Coordinates of C-alpha atoms in Angstrom, one line a residue:
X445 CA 138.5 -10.7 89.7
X446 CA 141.1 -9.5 86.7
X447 CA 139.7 -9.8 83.1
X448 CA 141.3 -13.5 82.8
X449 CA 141.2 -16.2 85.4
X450 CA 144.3 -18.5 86.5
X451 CA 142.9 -22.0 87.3
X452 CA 144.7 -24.5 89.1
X453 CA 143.7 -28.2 88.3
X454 CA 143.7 -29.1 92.0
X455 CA 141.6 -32.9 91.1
X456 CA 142.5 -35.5 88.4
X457 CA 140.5 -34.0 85.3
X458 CA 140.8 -35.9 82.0
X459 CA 142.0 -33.9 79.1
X460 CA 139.4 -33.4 77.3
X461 CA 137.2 -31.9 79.6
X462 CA 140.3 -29.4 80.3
X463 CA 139.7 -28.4 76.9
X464 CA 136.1 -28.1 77.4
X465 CA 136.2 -25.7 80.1
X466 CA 138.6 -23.4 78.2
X467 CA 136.3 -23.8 75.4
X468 CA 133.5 -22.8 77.4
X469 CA 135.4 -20.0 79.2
X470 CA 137.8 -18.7 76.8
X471 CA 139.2 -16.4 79.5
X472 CA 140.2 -19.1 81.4
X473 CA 143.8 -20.0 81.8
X474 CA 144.0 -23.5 82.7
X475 CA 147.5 -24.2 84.5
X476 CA 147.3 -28.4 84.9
X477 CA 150.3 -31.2 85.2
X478 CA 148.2 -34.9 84.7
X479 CA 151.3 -36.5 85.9
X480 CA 150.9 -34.8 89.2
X481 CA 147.3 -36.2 89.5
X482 CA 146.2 -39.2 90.7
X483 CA 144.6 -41.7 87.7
X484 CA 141.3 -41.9 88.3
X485 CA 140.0 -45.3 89.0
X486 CA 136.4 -44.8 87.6
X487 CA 134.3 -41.7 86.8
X488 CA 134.1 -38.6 89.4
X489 CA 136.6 -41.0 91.3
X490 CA 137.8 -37.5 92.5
X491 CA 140.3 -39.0 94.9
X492 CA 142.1 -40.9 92.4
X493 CA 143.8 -43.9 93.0
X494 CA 144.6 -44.0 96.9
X495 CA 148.5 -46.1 95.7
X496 CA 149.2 -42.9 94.1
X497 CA 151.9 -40.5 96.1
X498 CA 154.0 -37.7 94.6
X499 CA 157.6 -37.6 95.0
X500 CA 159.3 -34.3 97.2
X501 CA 160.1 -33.0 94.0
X502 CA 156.6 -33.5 92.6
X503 CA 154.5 -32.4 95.6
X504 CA 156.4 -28.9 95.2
X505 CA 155.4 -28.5 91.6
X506 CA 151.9 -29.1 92.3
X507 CA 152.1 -26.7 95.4
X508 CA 153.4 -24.0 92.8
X509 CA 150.5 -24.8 90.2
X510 CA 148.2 -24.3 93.3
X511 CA 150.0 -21.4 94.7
X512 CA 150.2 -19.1 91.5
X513 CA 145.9 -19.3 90.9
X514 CA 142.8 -17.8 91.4
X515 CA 141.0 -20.3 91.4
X516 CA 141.1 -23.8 92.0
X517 CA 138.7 -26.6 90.3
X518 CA 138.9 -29.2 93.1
X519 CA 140.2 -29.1 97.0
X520 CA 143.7 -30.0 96.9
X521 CA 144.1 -34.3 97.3
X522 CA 140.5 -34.1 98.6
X523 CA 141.9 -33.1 102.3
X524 CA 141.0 -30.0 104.5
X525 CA 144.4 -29.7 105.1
X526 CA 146.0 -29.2 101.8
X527 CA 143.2 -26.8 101.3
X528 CA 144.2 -24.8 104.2
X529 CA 147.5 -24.9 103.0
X530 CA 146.6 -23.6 99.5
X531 CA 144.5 -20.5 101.0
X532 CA 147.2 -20.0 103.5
X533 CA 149.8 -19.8 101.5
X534 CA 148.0 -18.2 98.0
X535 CA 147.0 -14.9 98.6
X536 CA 145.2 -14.2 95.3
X537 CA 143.3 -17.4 95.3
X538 CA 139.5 -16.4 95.5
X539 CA 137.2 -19.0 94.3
X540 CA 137.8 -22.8 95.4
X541 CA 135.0 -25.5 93.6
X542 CA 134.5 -28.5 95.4
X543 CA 134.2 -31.5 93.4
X544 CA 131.0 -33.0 96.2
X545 CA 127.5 -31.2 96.6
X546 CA 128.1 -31.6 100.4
X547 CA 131.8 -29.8 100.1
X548 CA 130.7 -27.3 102.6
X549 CA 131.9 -30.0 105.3
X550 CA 135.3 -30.4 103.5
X551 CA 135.2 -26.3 103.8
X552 CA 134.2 -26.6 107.0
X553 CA 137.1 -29.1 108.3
X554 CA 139.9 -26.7 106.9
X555 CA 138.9 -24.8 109.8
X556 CA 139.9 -21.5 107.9
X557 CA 139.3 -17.9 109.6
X558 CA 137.0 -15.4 108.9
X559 CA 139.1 -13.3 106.9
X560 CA 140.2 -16.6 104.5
X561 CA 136.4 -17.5 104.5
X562 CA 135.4 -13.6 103.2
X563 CA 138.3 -14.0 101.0
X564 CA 137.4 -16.8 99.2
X565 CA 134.1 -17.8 97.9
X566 CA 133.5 -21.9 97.9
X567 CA 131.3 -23.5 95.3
X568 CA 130.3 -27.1 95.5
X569 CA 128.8 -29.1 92.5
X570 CA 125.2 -29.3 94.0
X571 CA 122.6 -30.3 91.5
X572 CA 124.6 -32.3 88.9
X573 CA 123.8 -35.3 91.0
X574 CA 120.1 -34.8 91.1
X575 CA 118.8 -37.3 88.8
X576 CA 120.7 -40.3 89.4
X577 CA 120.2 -40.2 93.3
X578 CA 116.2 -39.0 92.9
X579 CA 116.1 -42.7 90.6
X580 CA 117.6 -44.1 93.8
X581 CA 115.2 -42.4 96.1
X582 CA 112.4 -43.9 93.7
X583 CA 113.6 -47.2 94.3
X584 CA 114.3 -46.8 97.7
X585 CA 110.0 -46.1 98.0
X586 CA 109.2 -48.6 95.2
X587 CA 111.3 -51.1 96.9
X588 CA 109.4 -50.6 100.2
X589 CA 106.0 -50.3 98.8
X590 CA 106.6 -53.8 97.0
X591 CA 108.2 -55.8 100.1
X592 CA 111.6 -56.1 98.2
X593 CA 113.1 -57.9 101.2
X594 CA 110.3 -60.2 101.3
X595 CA 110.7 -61.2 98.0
X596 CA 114.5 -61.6 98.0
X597 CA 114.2 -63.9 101.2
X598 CA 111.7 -65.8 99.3
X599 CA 113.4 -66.5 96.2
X600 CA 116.8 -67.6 98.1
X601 CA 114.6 -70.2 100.3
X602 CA 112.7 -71.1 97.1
X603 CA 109.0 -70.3 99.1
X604 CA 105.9 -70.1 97.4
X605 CA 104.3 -68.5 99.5
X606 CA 100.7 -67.6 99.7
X607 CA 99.8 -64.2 97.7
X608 CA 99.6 -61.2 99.9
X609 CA 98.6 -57.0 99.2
X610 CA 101.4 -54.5 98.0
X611 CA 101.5 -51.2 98.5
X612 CA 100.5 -49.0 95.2
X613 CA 103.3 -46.0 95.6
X614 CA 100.5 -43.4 93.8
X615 CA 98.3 -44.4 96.6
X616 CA 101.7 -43.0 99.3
X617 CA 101.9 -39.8 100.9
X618 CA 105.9 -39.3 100.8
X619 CA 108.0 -36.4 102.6
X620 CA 110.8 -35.1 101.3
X621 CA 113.0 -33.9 103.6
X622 CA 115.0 -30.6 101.7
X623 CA 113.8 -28.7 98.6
X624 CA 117.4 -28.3 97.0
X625 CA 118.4 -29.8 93.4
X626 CA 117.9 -33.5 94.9
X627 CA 115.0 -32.9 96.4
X628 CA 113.1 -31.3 93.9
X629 CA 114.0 -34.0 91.3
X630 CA 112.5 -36.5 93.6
X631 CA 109.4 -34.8 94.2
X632 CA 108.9 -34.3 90.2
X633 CA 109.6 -38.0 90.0
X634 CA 107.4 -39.0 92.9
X635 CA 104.7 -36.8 91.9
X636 CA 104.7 -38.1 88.3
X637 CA 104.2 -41.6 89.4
X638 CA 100.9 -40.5 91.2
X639 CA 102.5 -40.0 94.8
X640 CA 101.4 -37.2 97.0
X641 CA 104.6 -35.3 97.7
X642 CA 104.5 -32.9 101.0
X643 CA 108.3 -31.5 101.4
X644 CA 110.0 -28.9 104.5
X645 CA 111.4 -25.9 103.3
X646 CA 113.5 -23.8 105.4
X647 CA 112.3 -21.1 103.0
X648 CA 108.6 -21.9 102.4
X649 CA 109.4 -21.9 98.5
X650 CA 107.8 -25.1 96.6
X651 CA 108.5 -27.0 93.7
X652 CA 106.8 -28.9 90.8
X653 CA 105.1 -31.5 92.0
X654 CA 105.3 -30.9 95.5
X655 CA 101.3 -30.8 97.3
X656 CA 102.6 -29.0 100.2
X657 CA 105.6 -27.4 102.2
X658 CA 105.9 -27.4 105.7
X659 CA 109.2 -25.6 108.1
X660 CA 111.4 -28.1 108.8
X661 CA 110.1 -26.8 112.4
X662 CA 107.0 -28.3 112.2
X663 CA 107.7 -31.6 110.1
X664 CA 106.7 -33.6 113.1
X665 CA 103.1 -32.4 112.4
X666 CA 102.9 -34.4 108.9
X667 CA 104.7 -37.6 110.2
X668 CA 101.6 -39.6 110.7
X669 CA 100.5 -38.9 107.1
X670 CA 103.4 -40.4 105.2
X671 CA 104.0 -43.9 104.0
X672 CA 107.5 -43.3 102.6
X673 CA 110.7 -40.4 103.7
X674 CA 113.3 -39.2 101.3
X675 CA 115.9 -37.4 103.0
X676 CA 118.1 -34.6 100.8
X677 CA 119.4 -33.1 103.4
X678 CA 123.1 -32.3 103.7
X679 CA 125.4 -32.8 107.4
X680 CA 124.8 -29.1 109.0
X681 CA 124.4 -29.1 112.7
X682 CA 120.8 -28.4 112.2
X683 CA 120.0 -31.2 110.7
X684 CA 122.4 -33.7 112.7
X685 CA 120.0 -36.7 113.6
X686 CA 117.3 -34.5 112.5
X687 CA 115.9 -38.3 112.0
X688 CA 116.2 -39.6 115.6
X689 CA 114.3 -41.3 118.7
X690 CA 110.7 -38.9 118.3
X691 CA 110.8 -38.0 114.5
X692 CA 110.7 -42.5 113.8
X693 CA 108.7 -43.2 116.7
X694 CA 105.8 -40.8 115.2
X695 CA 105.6 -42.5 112.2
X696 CA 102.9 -45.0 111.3
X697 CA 104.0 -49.0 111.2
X698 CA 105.8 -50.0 107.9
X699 CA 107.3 -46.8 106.7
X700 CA 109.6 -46.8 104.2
X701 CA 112.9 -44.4 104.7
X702 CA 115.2 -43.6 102.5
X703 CA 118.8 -41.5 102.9
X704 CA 120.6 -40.1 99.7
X705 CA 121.5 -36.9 101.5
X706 CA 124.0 -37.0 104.2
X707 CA 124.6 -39.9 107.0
X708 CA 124.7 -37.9 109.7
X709 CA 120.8 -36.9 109.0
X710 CA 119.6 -40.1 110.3
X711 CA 120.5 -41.5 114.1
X712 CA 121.7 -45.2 112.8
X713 CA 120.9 -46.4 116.4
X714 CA 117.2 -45.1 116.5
X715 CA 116.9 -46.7 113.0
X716 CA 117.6 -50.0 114.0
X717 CA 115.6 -49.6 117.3
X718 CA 112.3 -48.6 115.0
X719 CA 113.2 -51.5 112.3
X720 CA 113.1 -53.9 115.2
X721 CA 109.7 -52.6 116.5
X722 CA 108.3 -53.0 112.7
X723 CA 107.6 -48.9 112.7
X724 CA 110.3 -48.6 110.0
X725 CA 109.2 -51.2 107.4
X726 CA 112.3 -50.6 105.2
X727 CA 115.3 -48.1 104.4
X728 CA 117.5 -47.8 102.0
X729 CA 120.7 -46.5 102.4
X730 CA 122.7 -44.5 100.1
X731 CA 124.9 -42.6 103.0
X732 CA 125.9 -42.9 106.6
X733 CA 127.0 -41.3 109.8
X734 CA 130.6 -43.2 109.2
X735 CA 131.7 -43.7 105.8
X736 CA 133.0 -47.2 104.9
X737 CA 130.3 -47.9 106.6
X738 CA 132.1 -49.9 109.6
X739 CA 131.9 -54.2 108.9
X740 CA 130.9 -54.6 112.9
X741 CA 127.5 -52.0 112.1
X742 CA 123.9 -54.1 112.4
X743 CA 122.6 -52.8 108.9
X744 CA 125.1 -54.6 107.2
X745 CA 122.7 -57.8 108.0
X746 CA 119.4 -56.3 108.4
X747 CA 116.9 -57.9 106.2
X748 CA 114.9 -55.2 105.6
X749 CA 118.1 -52.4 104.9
X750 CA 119.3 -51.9 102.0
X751 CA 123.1 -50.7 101.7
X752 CA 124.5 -48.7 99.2
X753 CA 128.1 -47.7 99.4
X754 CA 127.7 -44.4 98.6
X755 CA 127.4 -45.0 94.9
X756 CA 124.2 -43.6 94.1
X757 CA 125.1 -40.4 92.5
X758 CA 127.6 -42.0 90.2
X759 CA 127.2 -41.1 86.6
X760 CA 129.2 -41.6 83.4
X761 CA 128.3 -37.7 82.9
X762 CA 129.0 -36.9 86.7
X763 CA 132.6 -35.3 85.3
X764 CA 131.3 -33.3 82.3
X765 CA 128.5 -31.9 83.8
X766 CA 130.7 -30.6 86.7
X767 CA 133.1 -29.1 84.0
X768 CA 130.5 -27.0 82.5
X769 CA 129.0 -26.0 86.0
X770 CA 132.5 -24.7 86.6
X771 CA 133.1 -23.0 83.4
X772 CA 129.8 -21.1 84.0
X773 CA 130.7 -20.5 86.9
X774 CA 133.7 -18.8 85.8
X775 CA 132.2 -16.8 83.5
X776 CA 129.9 -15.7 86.4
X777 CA 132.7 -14.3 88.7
X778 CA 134.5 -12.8 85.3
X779 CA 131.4 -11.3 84.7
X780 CA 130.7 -9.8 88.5
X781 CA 127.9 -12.4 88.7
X782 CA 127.1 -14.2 91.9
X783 CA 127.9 -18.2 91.0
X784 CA 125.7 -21.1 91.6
X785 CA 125.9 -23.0 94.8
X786 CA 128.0 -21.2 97.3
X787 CA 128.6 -22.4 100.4
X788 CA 127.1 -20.9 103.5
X789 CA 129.9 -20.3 105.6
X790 CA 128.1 -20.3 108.8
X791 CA 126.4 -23.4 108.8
X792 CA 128.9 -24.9 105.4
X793 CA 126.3 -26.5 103.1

């Protein structure tokens, strides 16, 4: 990297924060055109407005913007292919941030070579989501433990029923499935409410509140133990269905299991077998393997699934703090520093 760095605003950005990331990084020059970006339709609604298209004339003047950087805050329309495109045809371009923690499969479906992969170093915005989707996660167990769906069918068929036992979440043993940001702000969370946390770690590293680690290798081993899963885990072919036929079926009756990692974690088919035999007792669902989730798919009218559209991480501060991840970022590659989260690009998480 020179002494300055030439960012291209590659995903709508709103003004202010443009000026916070110069203020941040004064050696940043920022090269953006808002009218060649789509409005955003809510916060971190990174695609922008899907109405939005560029005239011939337009798309060429964001293609210069794009071509004349060294870096780029944001893949290009959101699509492998523009980013493809932009390292193809940008020779200098050396640092592309990805607006998703999971951008390593956006990465990944550029299908770049090995020379554009050593050439250019991918950051995604892993960990600014950590707190709203470890909330989630807490609900997801809370929900379980207190027969949520029980009490919703209940109250719609006005039945007052006869009383019957909850579960008391510090009395649960709950495995977290990934130790990354997410995963670590859920097992504080857990922990603080009196659950016993036991978490896989490819590493064998721990975190607060976290009893014990285990290799994702022998996770099987702990199943019988747990009342609740939290999955973290992002979409890499090691962890595709990584929740399938044998890790459900060793799991005691009435487990709770909860996704705000990636879809493709869980096998959707093997969930809805193990809800139907009772093993699963609940799940709620932030992610899944196809995203809208299709209207035809079973766990639209479970009763005991919960679906979330994939909303969980959203946060009025979702856009800022990505902004100052970048900008420190920035000054971490200005400064010969090694930035945060960059993407493994063999297995592109």
């Amino acid at each position: 990297m020179t002494s300055r760095l030439r960012v291209a605003v590659a995903a709508p950005l709103e003004p202010a924060l443009c000026d916070l990331i110069v203020e941040l990084e004064p050696r940043i020059d920022l090269f953006v055109d808002h009218a060649l970006l789509p409005p955003m339709r809510h916060p971190a609604d990174f695609s922008g407005d899907p109405s939005f298209r560029r005239t011939p004339s337009q798309q060429r003047a964001y293609e210069y913007l794009l071509d004349r950087a060294d870096a780029l805050y944001g893949i290009p329309d959101v699509d492998p292919a523009a980013l493809a495109r932009a390292v193809r045809s940008n020779p200098s371009l050396r640092w592309v941030h990805t607006m998703a923690a999971g951008g390593g499969g956006q990465v990944r479906a550029a299908e770049l070579t090995g020379a554009e992969l050593e050439r250019v170093v991918f950051t995604t915005s892993a960990g600014v989501h950590g707190d709203s989707l470890a909330e989630f996660a807490v609900f997801g167990v809370f929900a379980g433990a207190k027969h949520l769906p029980r009490l919703l069918r209940q109250q719609r068929e006005r039945e007052w029923s006869g009383r019957w036992l909850m579960s008391q979440v510090s009395d649960q043993t709950v495995l977290v499935l990934g130790l990354g940001g997410i995963g670590s702000a859920v097992a504080a969370k857990l922990s603080a409410l009196g659950a016993t946390v036991i978490a896989t770690s490819r590493s064998g590293a721990s975190a607060p509140g976290v009893c014990r680690t285990v290799r994702p290798d022998d996770v099987r081993s702990v199943l019988p133990e747990v009342s609740a899963v939290v999955s973290t885990l992002p979409g890499t072919d090691a962890t595709h269905h990584l929740v399938g036929s044998e890790f459900l079926a060793a799991l005691t009756p009435g487990t709770t299991v909860v996704n705000v990692g990636r879809g493709t974690v869980i096998d959707e088919a093997a969930l809805l077998r193990e809800l139907g035999t009772g093993r699963v007792g609940f799940a709620a669902l932030d992610v899944f393997e196809i995203e809208p989730l299709p209207s035809d798919s079973p766990l639209w009218s479970h009763p005991r699934v919960l679906v979330s559209p994939h909303t969980a991480a959203l946060d009025a501060r979702e856009d800022r703090r990505i902004a100052e991840l970048f900008a420190e970022n920035a000054r971490r590659l200005l400064d010969g520093e090694t930035p945060r989260n960059v993407v493994d690009t063999v297995e592109f998480y």
